[in-house]
DNA sequence: TTGAAAGCGCTAACAT
DNA sequence: ATGTTAGCGCTTTCAA
């Protein structure tokens, strides 16, 4: 075995090796690589050639130690029971990875639940990241409070009432208002709402958008067919029963999961869509698009959300100017389910 | 602004600070922390108390530089179009994170596609990780070839014919054989198979398990209702049409996505399950469980797969003994769809 | 049992 | 334009 513990014993070439071989100082090599500081064009080229020829790769860890940086950003993924199945976070992550790779950063992930942020704390304590992306926003948000306290740069994918927090989100309130308006104007009158967990900011925004559409049109919403906190199958099933008995002509679901459950219930009961009732969702998914009939929904560009969050965070870390709040565009897809 | 560029200017306390304050050498502090080397019980306690009191956290990066380690493991997630929606990888990741946190490692993620592994290469080149977890197995697997070449420790979640590769998987061939057998023995005779992308090892294993069940029972499978590479909705729809026209009495689907599509097609055509045809899936999902009727399926413990992979990799890195191949248990859930 | 000194691979003042 | 030196925060011989 070699003196070092690298996997294959072929020690990686370092800046000192290059300096020795080329009869130059480490500083000069460093300058050639970073592009900072004055350096002769000839030596510069000689060094760069050597590097390319010998396939030298700088040790990012060492560079980081010297600069007190890690060139890593942390991403906090929810580990709560119902959420690990949701593709939203995975797509976010893909976007963040893409943005990070473009700036030579890497992405380290850690999980958190609504009431346990020990892994987030560990990530910060161990000084493994230069900043954090939060991928969801809660009403009582432990990570946000903690991160504000530490002062480490972070961005939130989602919305928060605190203006000091850098936020990346789609304008759910506006989008949901718009979708609801379109339905109301199309002649649909008694719209029921199956709203999600009100501890999640996004569900509050959607709820607010729904109500705003009524307000804007000067119509009164029917409270008896509005159901918040539809957190499990049984609640949804029951609510659908009530909704049908009350003769509503449309159900809007807060997200695709609720919508899938509502559709299943309606089908079990023998209702036909859109004949017996129309249905729409404030969040899309492959399932909803592939459904028969396809379901009207608000489409969010999730990957773009991730890309923007990643870029914004790295700009923050690099001390560049950033937008305090970025809205990522959405799209309203009207399908047969509300025809 | 402080001389360093930490976020809040409150420089983190270091081993030197402790040494100075306690009138000891850095070496002694280091020993107290690591537990390696002889040290007096009194000084040891004094140091540990100081550390607890002042909430000292060792700088993992610096430790890593000195030991030529990173205390990070890399996880490669597929970024191919159809796969970013699949909860399998997210659940894997959760398991890996859990295992890593337990050993004070962190998880850095990178993406790869079937024919592009530049991000994986970058991760290795930049020396950001001590090992890699591959979360899927292809027939022609670029990451596997590359990693074998570099000699870096890695484990594969999935199966590969190369015995030198450390593999963590559920025994799909066995499980699918078992499920198929049960159906055949229950009196179902003409079983159609909608098999997935044959470039994925897992789909080959499932296909093999299906055939093995027939072989074991000495029955001939009907080739005309076996469809490999059901990679898109149109192929699935067409295949379902043929299957129904041939009078099969069961459809087994390679995974939950194919199964969802098959179910949708059957419903559109007005077929009723299990009256007109029975159906089962070689991979479960929330959707299939919530379907009406619930769908018979092979249930894989995905998180366990991730946990095992993470543990195994870290054991490898630490030079501990490991299993060359670990099978994670599965479960066969017989539901109404094949009643 | 403890300490001094060198070193991990890089950057950054401060010369020259 | 290039080099010298010190230092990032830790580990690890080697010596005392």
XYZ file of C-alpha atoms (C1' of nucleotides) in Angstrom:
710
model
C 0.000 0.000 0.000
C 1.065 3.521 -0.744
C 1.803 6.071 1.938
C -1.424 7.895 1.220
C -4.798 6.298 1.366
C -6.124 7.159 -2.064
C -7.985 4.322 -3.722
C -5.470 3.247 -6.330
C -2.162 4.398 -4.937
C -1.499 6.710 -7.894
C -1.086 9.899 -5.922
C -2.731 12.887 -7.528
C -0.392 15.464 -8.952
C -0.276 18.714 -6.979
C 0.613 22.319 -7.524
C 4.008 21.707 -5.894
C 4.795 18.942 -8.363
C 4.130 21.304 -11.230
C 6.208 24.041 -9.597
C 9.138 21.698 -9.187
C 8.935 20.273 -12.704
C 8.677 23.683 -14.291
C 11.156 25.437 -12.003
C 8.583 27.951 -10.898
C 7.035 28.841 -7.583
C 3.726 27.486 -6.358
C 2.363 31.013 -6.428
C 2.945 31.326 -10.123
C 1.190 28.059 -10.781
C -1.697 29.155 -8.625
C -1.939 32.397 -10.561
C -1.963 30.657 -13.891
C -4.827 28.475 -12.734
C -6.965 31.099 -11.059
C -6.295 33.817 -13.598
C -5.794 36.266 -10.733
C -2.680 38.396 -10.542
C -0.210 39.364 -13.220
C 1.651 36.645 -15.033
C 3.733 36.427 -18.195
C 1.927 35.113 -21.226
C 4.709 32.641 -21.972
C 4.873 31.079 -18.511
C 1.149 31.096 -18.308
C 0.892 29.055 -21.474
C 3.657 26.723 -20.401
C 1.858 25.993 -17.143
C -1.527 25.538 -18.739
C -0.034 23.153 -21.284
C 1.621 21.131 -18.568
C -1.641 20.976 -16.666
C -3.575 19.799 -19.673
C -0.930 17.270 -20.616
C -0.713 15.747 -17.157
C -4.406 16.088 -16.508
C -3.888 18.033 -13.324
C -7.013 18.715 -11.249
C -6.786 21.201 -8.386
C -7.786 19.886 -4.985
C -10.954 21.786 -4.229
C -10.842 20.851 -0.552
C -7.424 22.426 -0.075
C -8.455 25.471 -2.038
C -11.500 25.722 0.167
C -9.516 25.462 3.369
C -7.284 28.310 2.267
C -10.234 30.464 1.242
C -12.585 29.423 4.011
C -15.043 28.140 1.512
C -16.346 24.690 0.650
C -17.765 25.187 -2.829
C -20.741 23.167 -1.672
C -24.314 24.227 -1.207
C -26.663 22.356 1.063
C -30.169 21.358 0.057
C -32.690 20.471 2.722
C -35.237 17.881 1.649
C -38.314 17.077 3.732
C -38.309 13.601 5.215
C -41.853 13.689 6.543
C -43.855 10.563 5.856
C -46.063 11.748 3.006
C -43.559 13.901 1.239
C -40.815 11.545 0.168
C -43.036 10.275 -2.636
C -43.488 13.702 -4.181
C -41.541 14.374 -7.389
C -41.492 18.102 -6.678
C -38.427 17.893 -4.462
C -36.572 15.618 -6.808
C -37.139 18.003 -9.686
C -36.053 20.918 -7.536
C -32.894 19.049 -6.705
C -32.164 18.409 -10.374
C -32.451 22.114 -11.063
C -30.230 23.043 -8.142
C -27.622 20.498 -9.261
C -27.635 21.968 -12.721
C -27.130 25.494 -11.452
C -24.418 24.376 -9.033
C -22.446 22.414 -11.613
C -22.447 25.480 -13.840
C -20.568 27.410 -11.167
C -18.338 24.548 -10.051
C -20.224 23.975 -6.869
C -21.487 20.674 -5.563
C -24.725 19.868 -3.812
C -24.908 18.148 -0.472
C -28.286 17.044 0.735
C -29.683 16.648 4.189
C -33.161 15.878 5.392
C -35.387 17.616 7.886
C -38.841 17.045 9.257
C -41.341 19.589 10.506
C -39.998 19.351 14.022
C -36.475 17.996 13.686
C -33.631 19.909 12.076
C -30.672 18.133 13.623
C -29.269 17.158 10.221
C -29.433 20.745 9.049
C -27.602 21.820 12.186
C -24.989 19.150 11.676
C -24.358 20.344 8.129
C -23.750 23.879 9.363
C -21.758 22.814 12.431
C -19.467 20.680 10.332
C -18.910 23.622 8.013
C -19.573 21.529 4.963
C -21.503 24.111 2.957
C -21.338 27.780 2.015
C -25.090 28.223 1.907
C -28.429 26.475 2.053
C -31.458 25.990 -0.172
C -34.692 25.306 1.656
C -37.128 23.467 -0.584
C -40.353 24.077 1.248
C -41.859 26.711 3.453
C -43.794 26.049 6.612
C -45.869 28.439 8.652
C -43.691 27.831 11.679
C -40.430 27.234 9.932
C -37.637 25.873 12.116
C -34.933 25.972 9.418
C -35.692 29.583 8.570
C -35.422 30.716 12.184
C -32.259 28.740 12.695
C -30.557 29.935 9.536
C -31.408 33.569 10.179
C -29.774 33.193 13.548
C -26.553 31.711 12.201
C -26.304 34.293 9.445
C -25.341 31.751 6.818
C -26.581 32.637 3.311
C -29.756 30.810 2.359
C -32.624 30.978 -0.072
C -36.131 29.666 0.277
C -38.007 27.886 -2.475
C -41.444 28.978 -1.448
C -42.873 32.069 0.183
C -42.523 33.612 3.599
C -43.928 36.801 5.074
C -40.500 37.926 6.234
C -39.163 40.226 3.507
C -35.596 39.773 4.651
C -35.636 36.212 3.383
C -34.563 35.639 -0.193
C -37.439 33.815 -1.842
C -37.914 31.913 -5.080
C -41.439 30.841 -5.845
C -44.216 30.701 -8.361
C -46.948 33.141 -7.567
C -49.417 30.570 -6.363
C -51.930 33.068 -5.088
C -52.049 34.795 -8.445
C -52.084 31.544 -10.424
C -54.790 29.917 -8.363
C -56.837 33.101 -8.473
C -56.501 33.158 -12.248
C -57.483 29.519 -12.661
C -60.454 29.915 -10.336
C -61.537 33.052 -12.192
C -61.445 31.297 -15.537
C -63.663 28.548 -14.195
C -66.084 30.973 -12.551
C -66.322 33.021 -15.739
C -66.881 29.894 -17.818
C -70.182 29.415 -16.042
C -69.133 27.023 -13.320
C -70.778 28.334 -10.162
C -70.508 26.129 -7.097
C -66.850 25.355 -6.755
C -65.709 23.164 -3.895
C -62.137 23.402 -2.592
C -60.109 20.532 -1.188
C -57.229 22.458 0.359
C -54.080 20.846 1.748
C -52.186 21.061 5.005
C -52.463 24.659 6.145
C -49.165 24.411 7.946
C -47.551 24.592 4.503
C -47.282 28.119 3.183
C -47.996 26.997 -0.352
C -51.396 25.636 0.623
C -52.266 28.879 2.326
C -51.319 30.809 -0.810
C -53.500 28.572 -2.934
C -56.402 28.947 -0.574
C -55.942 32.704 -0.643
C -55.881 32.725 -4.442
C -59.108 30.769 -4.563
C -60.843 33.260 -2.268
C -59.400 36.223 -4.115
C -61.014 35.101 -7.356
C -64.421 35.275 -5.706
C -63.645 38.597 -4.133
C -62.453 40.087 -7.422
C -65.685 39.055 -9.095
C -67.797 40.187 -6.176
C -69.244 36.733 -5.602
C -69.628 34.969 -2.294
C -67.785 31.637 -1.899
C -69.736 28.813 -0.302
C -67.915 27.969 2.935
C -69.756 24.699 3.361
C -67.878 23.137 0.449
C -64.422 24.434 1.349
C -62.275 21.869 3.169
C -58.810 22.785 4.482
C -56.245 20.308 5.832
C -57.212 17.386 3.628
C -54.275 15.432 4.943
C -55.406 11.870 4.416
C -57.499 9.613 2.221
C -60.372 9.319 4.632
C -60.846 13.064 4.979
C -60.781 13.455 1.216
C -63.243 10.665 0.649
C -65.651 12.097 3.184
C -65.348 15.596 1.785
C -66.065 14.382 -1.734
C -69.203 12.714 -0.439
C -70.426 15.939 1.123
C -69.500 17.935 -1.960
C -71.535 15.674 -4.227
C -74.496 15.717 -1.886
C -74.425 19.507 -1.894
C -74.636 19.559 -5.666
C -71.377 21.396 -6.404
C -70.440 21.515 -10.064
C -66.670 21.607 -9.658
C -63.968 20.438 -7.268
C -60.652 22.253 -7.142
C -57.884 20.319 -5.429
C -54.928 21.951 -3.732
C -52.454 19.507 -5.236
C -52.116 16.461 -7.458
C -52.205 13.955 -4.627
C -55.506 15.259 -3.298
C -56.785 15.348 -6.851
C -55.829 11.723 -7.520
C -57.650 10.679 -4.374
C -60.692 12.751 -5.265
C -60.780 11.244 -8.762
C -60.528 7.720 -7.369
C -63.391 8.396 -4.972
C -65.565 9.877 -7.700
C -64.903 6.890 -9.940
C -65.700 4.427 -7.183
C -69.001 6.180 -6.627
C -69.732 5.905 -10.321
C -69.596 9.608 -11.148
C -68.433 10.612 -14.595
C -66.179 13.576 -15.339
C -66.954 16.198 -16.594
C -70.586 15.143 -16.995
C -71.552 14.759 -13.336
C -68.917 17.093 -11.958
C -65.879 18.983 -13.209
C -62.511 18.926 -11.469
C -59.258 20.876 -11.501
C -55.993 20.909 -9.591
C -53.751 23.705 -8.337
C -50.755 21.497 -9.068
C -50.145 19.205 -12.031
C -48.458 15.816 -12.385
C -47.897 13.141 -14.993
C -50.742 11.218 -13.451
C -53.203 14.032 -13.883
C -52.109 14.635 -17.451
C -52.426 10.975 -18.316
C -55.770 10.669 -16.632
C -58.911 10.133 -18.637
C -60.129 12.794 -19.048
C -56.969 14.916 -18.642
C -57.218 17.261 -15.677
C -57.159 21.058 -15.803
C -54.269 22.269 -13.661
C -51.780 24.934 -12.794
C -48.404 23.882 -14.173
C -45.308 24.951 -12.275
C -41.863 24.855 -13.807
C -40.243 23.071 -10.898
C -36.822 22.544 -12.379
C -36.632 26.251 -13.168
C -37.442 26.926 -9.528
C -34.408 24.831 -8.577
C -32.139 26.430 -11.136
C -33.076 29.916 -10.014
C -32.644 29.036 -6.359
C -29.213 27.552 -7.012
C -28.040 30.499 -9.064
C -29.358 33.021 -6.577
C -27.697 31.310 -3.637
C -24.331 31.111 -5.351
C -24.590 34.758 -6.317
C -25.297 35.560 -2.671
C -22.296 33.571 -1.543
C -20.109 35.283 -4.116
C -21.293 38.669 -2.907
C -22.989 39.500 -6.190
C -26.255 41.375 -6.410
C -29.427 39.326 -6.175
C -33.162 39.707 -6.418
C -34.770 39.602 -3.014
C -37.711 37.751 -4.521
C -37.996 35.926 -7.836
C -41.245 34.696 -9.342
C -40.927 31.709 -11.627
C -43.584 31.541 -14.298
C -46.500 29.148 -14.273
C -48.967 28.047 -16.868
C -52.665 27.297 -16.757
C -53.585 24.171 -18.669
C -57.291 23.885 -19.343
C -58.205 20.287 -20.113
C -61.287 18.146 -20.657
C -61.976 17.693 -16.926
C -63.500 21.178 -16.833
C -64.743 21.385 -20.395
C -16.004 43.079 8.026
C -13.891 40.503 9.766
C -10.631 39.225 8.360
C -12.223 35.936 7.424
C -15.234 35.602 5.201
C -17.514 33.564 7.421
C -21.104 34.679 7.296
C -21.463 36.427 10.622
C -17.960 37.447 11.542
C -17.961 35.335 14.708
C -14.956 33.222 13.825
C -15.343 29.617 14.751
C -13.234 28.435 17.628
C -10.353 26.170 16.583
C -8.149 23.571 18.123
C -5.397 26.164 18.544
C -7.697 28.413 20.534
C -8.412 25.589 22.919
C -4.732 24.717 23.177
C -3.852 28.289 24.045
C -6.651 28.704 26.571
C -5.850 25.437 28.315
C -2.076 25.751 28.114
C -1.806 22.509 26.212
C -0.539 21.591 22.785
C -2.702 21.161 19.716
C -1.686 17.518 19.659
C -3.189 16.882 23.054
C -6.442 18.526 22.092
C -6.552 16.473 18.930
C -6.023 13.295 20.904
C -8.767 14.121 23.350
C -11.172 14.619 20.469
C -10.231 11.628 18.369
C -9.700 9.262 21.282
C -6.547 8.016 19.571
C -3.239 7.962 21.473
C -2.567 7.955 25.178
C -3.811 10.866 27.240
C -4.263 11.532 30.955
C -7.793 11.120 32.210
C -7.707 14.490 33.955
C -6.572 16.522 30.933
C -8.891 14.565 28.715
C -11.853 15.536 30.860
C -10.730 19.131 31.097
C -10.536 19.392 27.325
C -13.841 17.688 26.713
C -15.518 19.951 29.228
C -14.071 23.016 27.565
C -15.255 21.783 24.201
C -18.772 21.174 25.416
C -18.895 24.484 27.231
C -17.716 26.509 24.246
C -19.600 24.415 21.740
C -16.520 23.664 19.720
C -17.067 21.829 16.427
C -14.038 20.416 14.616
C -13.567 21.602 11.063
C -14.257 18.489 9.020
C -12.680 19.965 5.916
C -9.351 20.537 7.630
C -9.481 17.116 9.205
C -10.169 15.696 5.793
C -7.269 17.510 4.183
C -4.899 16.121 6.785
C -6.265 12.610 6.397
C -6.887 12.714 2.672
C -10.526 12.046 3.175
C -13.666 14.084 2.606
C -16.213 12.337 4.786
C -18.602 12.657 1.872
C -20.150 9.985 -0.271
C -21.457 10.711 -3.739
C -24.834 9.555 -4.971
C -25.512 9.432 -8.693
C -29.114 10.092 -9.623
C -30.426 9.514 -13.164
C -31.420 12.692 -14.966
C -32.994 10.984 -17.972
C -36.316 12.443 -19.029
C -38.690 9.812 -17.694
C -36.873 9.026 -14.510
C -36.862 12.259 -12.544
C -40.509 11.695 -11.635
C -39.875 8.313 -10.041
C -39.992 8.224 -6.242
C -37.640 5.235 -6.160
C -34.530 7.383 -6.348
C -35.752 9.860 -3.801
C -36.456 7.076 -1.329
C -33.050 5.566 -2.020
C -31.499 8.922 -1.307
C -33.341 9.203 2.001
C -31.981 5.830 3.039
C -28.454 6.718 2.017
C -28.647 10.018 3.907
C -29.778 8.194 6.999
C -26.915 5.720 6.829
C -24.398 8.472 6.132
C -25.517 10.705 8.988
C -25.127 7.760 11.340
C -21.444 7.574 10.483
C -20.841 11.309 10.307
C -20.658 11.357 6.565
C -22.502 13.682 4.234
C -24.102 12.967 0.904
C -23.307 14.885 -2.231
C -25.464 14.257 -5.247
C -24.702 14.450 -8.926
C -26.751 13.488 -11.932
C -25.961 11.287 -14.900
C -27.788 10.202 -17.991
C -27.452 6.981 -19.935
C -24.770 8.475 -22.140
C -23.341 11.382 -20.186
C -21.353 10.994 -16.986
C -19.476 14.287 -16.956
C -20.905 15.248 -13.569
C -19.778 11.971 -12.073
C -16.309 12.551 -13.481
C -16.249 16.059 -12.109
C -17.133 14.793 -8.644
C -14.227 12.356 -8.733
C -11.794 14.804 -10.351
C -12.527 17.434 -7.746
C -11.894 14.862 -5.035
C -15.074 15.777 -3.248
C -16.097 12.265 -2.194
C -14.593 9.122 -0.703
C -16.904 6.765 -2.567
C -19.938 6.522 -4.800
C -23.398 4.974 -4.693
C -24.889 4.162 -8.081
C -28.674 4.066 -7.869
C -29.482 2.175 -11.020
C -27.919 -0.443 -13.202
C -27.820 -0.365 -16.982
C -26.839 -3.106 -19.367
C -24.100 -0.948 -20.755
C -23.191 0.960 -17.666
C -20.869 3.929 -18.186
C -20.494 4.802 -14.483
C -19.586 1.229 -13.578
C -16.861 1.042 -16.206
C -15.518 4.430 -15.249
C -15.489 3.772 -11.524
C -13.818 0.400 -11.892
C -11.098 2.137 -13.844
C -10.480 4.828 -11.240
C -10.463 2.325 -8.406
C -12.563 4.514 -6.144
C -14.834 2.531 -3.785
C -18.397 2.246 -5.031
C -21.525 0.195 -4.568
C -24.327 -0.467 -6.985
C -27.978 -0.411 -6.039
C -29.124 -2.967 -8.576
C -27.577 -6.003 -10.156
C -24.681 -6.545 -12.512
C -23.167 -9.688 -13.938
C -19.695 -8.650 -12.849
C -19.092 -10.339 -9.498
C -16.347 -7.909 -8.565
C -18.913 -5.173 -8.153
C -20.444 -4.723 -4.716
C -24.174 -4.975 -5.228
C -27.254 -4.184 -3.161
C -30.540 -5.269 -4.639
C -33.812 -7.014 -4.096
C -33.917 -10.348 -5.817
C -36.228 -9.286 -8.599
C -35.898 -12.478 -10.582
C -36.908 -14.543 -7.597
C -39.692 -12.197 -6.531
C -41.197 -11.882 -9.988
C -40.960 -15.646 -10.451
C -42.765 -16.132 -7.167
C -45.521 -13.674 -7.988
C -46.017 -15.178 -11.445
C -46.118 -18.685 -9.967
C -48.778 -17.707 -7.481
C -50.933 -16.340 -10.255
C -50.388 -19.358 -12.499
C -51.214 -21.733 -9.661
C -54.339 -19.755 -8.784
C -55.792 -20.781 -12.112
C -54.874 -17.762 -14.209
C -53.553 -19.189 -17.474
C -52.850 -16.702 -20.242
C -50.647 -14.092 -18.662
C -49.460 -11.172 -20.768
C -46.294 -9.305 -19.856
C -45.674 -5.609 -20.399
C -41.940 -5.450 -19.771
C -39.952 -2.222 -19.476
C -36.816 -0.855 -21.071
C -34.500 -3.822 -21.560
C -31.496 -1.579 -21.275
C -32.203 -1.487 -17.532
C -30.913 -4.524 -15.704
C -33.887 -4.537 -13.373
C -36.301 -5.011 -16.247
C -34.261 -7.902 -17.565
C -34.339 -9.545 -14.147
C -38.086 -9.160 -13.954
C -38.526 -10.595 -17.429
C -36.317 -13.536 -16.488
C -38.326 -14.147 -13.316
C -41.538 -14.211 -15.310
C -40.151 -16.820 -17.718
C -38.671 -18.863 -14.901
C -42.075 -19.305 -13.293
C -43.336 -20.954 -16.485
C -40.235 -23.085 -16.780
C -40.477 -24.243 -13.162
C -44.051 -25.338 -13.727
C -43.276 -26.912 -17.072
C -45.709 -24.660 -18.936
C -45.064 -22.831 -22.176
C -45.352 -19.033 -22.077
C -47.242 -17.396 -24.935
C -44.727 -15.204 -26.768
C -47.409 -13.347 -28.672
C -48.564 -11.557 -25.529
C -45.130 -10.692 -24.160
C -44.030 -7.130 -24.919
C -40.579 -5.858 -23.967
C -39.435 -2.220 -24.097
C -42.787 -0.654 -23.311
C -41.146 2.740 -23.134
C -44.028 5.049 -23.925
C -47.757 5.479 -23.625
C -48.495 4.640 -27.241
C -46.683 1.305 -27.136
C -48.478 0.382 -23.936
C -51.871 1.353 -25.301
C -51.327 -0.676 -28.449
C -50.068 -3.694 -26.527
C -53.087 -3.627 -24.231
C -55.316 -3.661 -27.286
C -53.607 -6.742 -28.690
C -53.631 -8.458 -25.303
C -57.383 -7.998 -24.937
C -58.052 -9.182 -28.462
C -56.032 -12.328 -27.763
C -58.188 -13.116 -24.774
C -55.501 -13.074 -22.092
C -56.811 -13.289 -18.553
C -54.055 -11.360 -16.832
C -51.578 -8.560 -17.518
C -48.386 -8.325 -15.503
C -46.632 -4.983 -15.744
C -42.905 -4.503 -15.243
C -43.359 -1.428 -13.073
C -45.931 0.912 -11.592
C -45.751 3.448 -14.390
C -46.525 0.868 -17.061
C -49.243 -0.470 -14.823
C -50.856 2.941 -14.362
C -50.904 3.408 -18.121
C -52.317 -0.061 -18.696
C -55.050 0.568 -16.123
C -55.948 3.884 -17.741
C -56.195 2.224 -21.147
C -58.332 -0.594 -19.836
C -60.667 1.875 -18.138
C -60.953 3.983 -21.259
C -61.935 0.887 -23.215
C -64.554 0.117 -20.618
C -63.012 -3.054 -19.232
C -63.593 -3.863 -15.604
C -60.974 -5.313 -13.252
C -60.799 -8.112 -12.193
C -63.987 -9.191 -14.020
C -62.813 -8.758 -17.621
C -59.108 -9.115 -16.910
C -56.819 -9.333 -13.913
C -53.680 -7.231 -13.518
C -50.544 -7.192 -11.398
C -47.338 -5.174 -11.177
C -43.734 -6.141 -10.528
C -43.295 -2.854 -8.651
C -45.689 -1.130 -6.286
C -46.513 2.535 -5.653
C -48.962 4.622 -3.665
C -50.996 5.015 -6.798
C -51.404 1.308 -7.308
C -52.298 0.767 -3.676
C -54.877 3.526 -3.767
C -56.330 2.324 -7.032
C -59.762 0.782 -7.169
C -59.411 -2.151 -7.054
C -56.004 -2.205 -5.306
C -53.342 -3.793 -7.484
C -51.406 -6.969 -6.696
C -47.711 -6.111 -6.674
C -44.205 -6.884 -5.570
C -43.276 -4.479 -2.776
C -39.660 -3.450 -2.473
C -38.259 -1.829 0.648
C -36.536 1.002 -1.158
C -35.359 2.977 1.831
C -33.735 -0.161 3.203
C -31.936 -0.510 -0.101
C -30.510 2.972 0.387
C -29.578 2.389 4.008
C -27.769 -0.825 3.171
C -25.958 0.757 0.261
C -24.817 3.675 2.397
C -23.622 1.465 5.226
C -21.830 -0.902 2.904
C -20.029 1.892 1.093
C -18.841 3.520 4.297
C -17.638 0.164 5.563
C -15.706 -0.253 2.337
C -14.148 3.174 2.690
C -13.203 2.436 6.280
C -11.572 -0.797 5.222
C -14.027 -2.951 7.120
C -15.336 -6.245 5.853
C -18.370 -6.141 3.604
C -20.782 -8.445 1.856
C -20.061 -8.628 -1.842
C -23.768 -8.873 -2.510
C -26.704 -8.051 -0.254
C -30.305 -8.976 -1.002
C -32.897 -6.702 0.538
C -36.182 -8.399 1.277
C -39.350 -7.911 -0.738
C -42.969 -8.728 -0.150
C -45.727 -10.001 -2.383
C -48.997 -8.184 -1.856
C -51.946 -9.978 -3.371
C -54.823 -7.575 -3.847
C -58.279 -7.461 -5.447
C -56.929 -6.835 -8.952
C -56.086 -10.527 -9.264
C -58.755 -11.927 -6.967
C 1.490 11.448 29.233
C 2.522 15.504 26.552
C 4.696 18.607 22.982
C 7.290 20.361 18.741
C 7.337 20.352 14.087
C 6.167 19.068 9.663
C 2.761 18.488 6.382
C -2.062 17.895 3.765
C -2.656 21.299 -1.128
C -3.845 25.458 -1.753
C -4.115 30.982 -1.447
C -2.564 35.607 -0.476
C 0.246 39.399 1.509
C 4.291 41.171 0.807
C 8.574 41.413 -1.203
C 11.794 41.586 -5.240
C 6.414 39.241 -13.696
C 7.771 36.026 -10.240
C 9.132 34.327 -5.606
C 9.066 34.018 -0.305
C 6.563 33.238 3.449
C 2.927 32.414 6.297
C -1.287 30.388 7.083
C -6.153 27.811 6.571
C -7.383 23.801 10.918
C -6.334 19.618 11.472
C -3.310 14.993 11.975
C 0.807 12.521 12.679
C 5.474 11.136 13.265
C 9.004 11.701 16.405
C 11.046 13.170 20.517
C 10.934 14.303 25.438
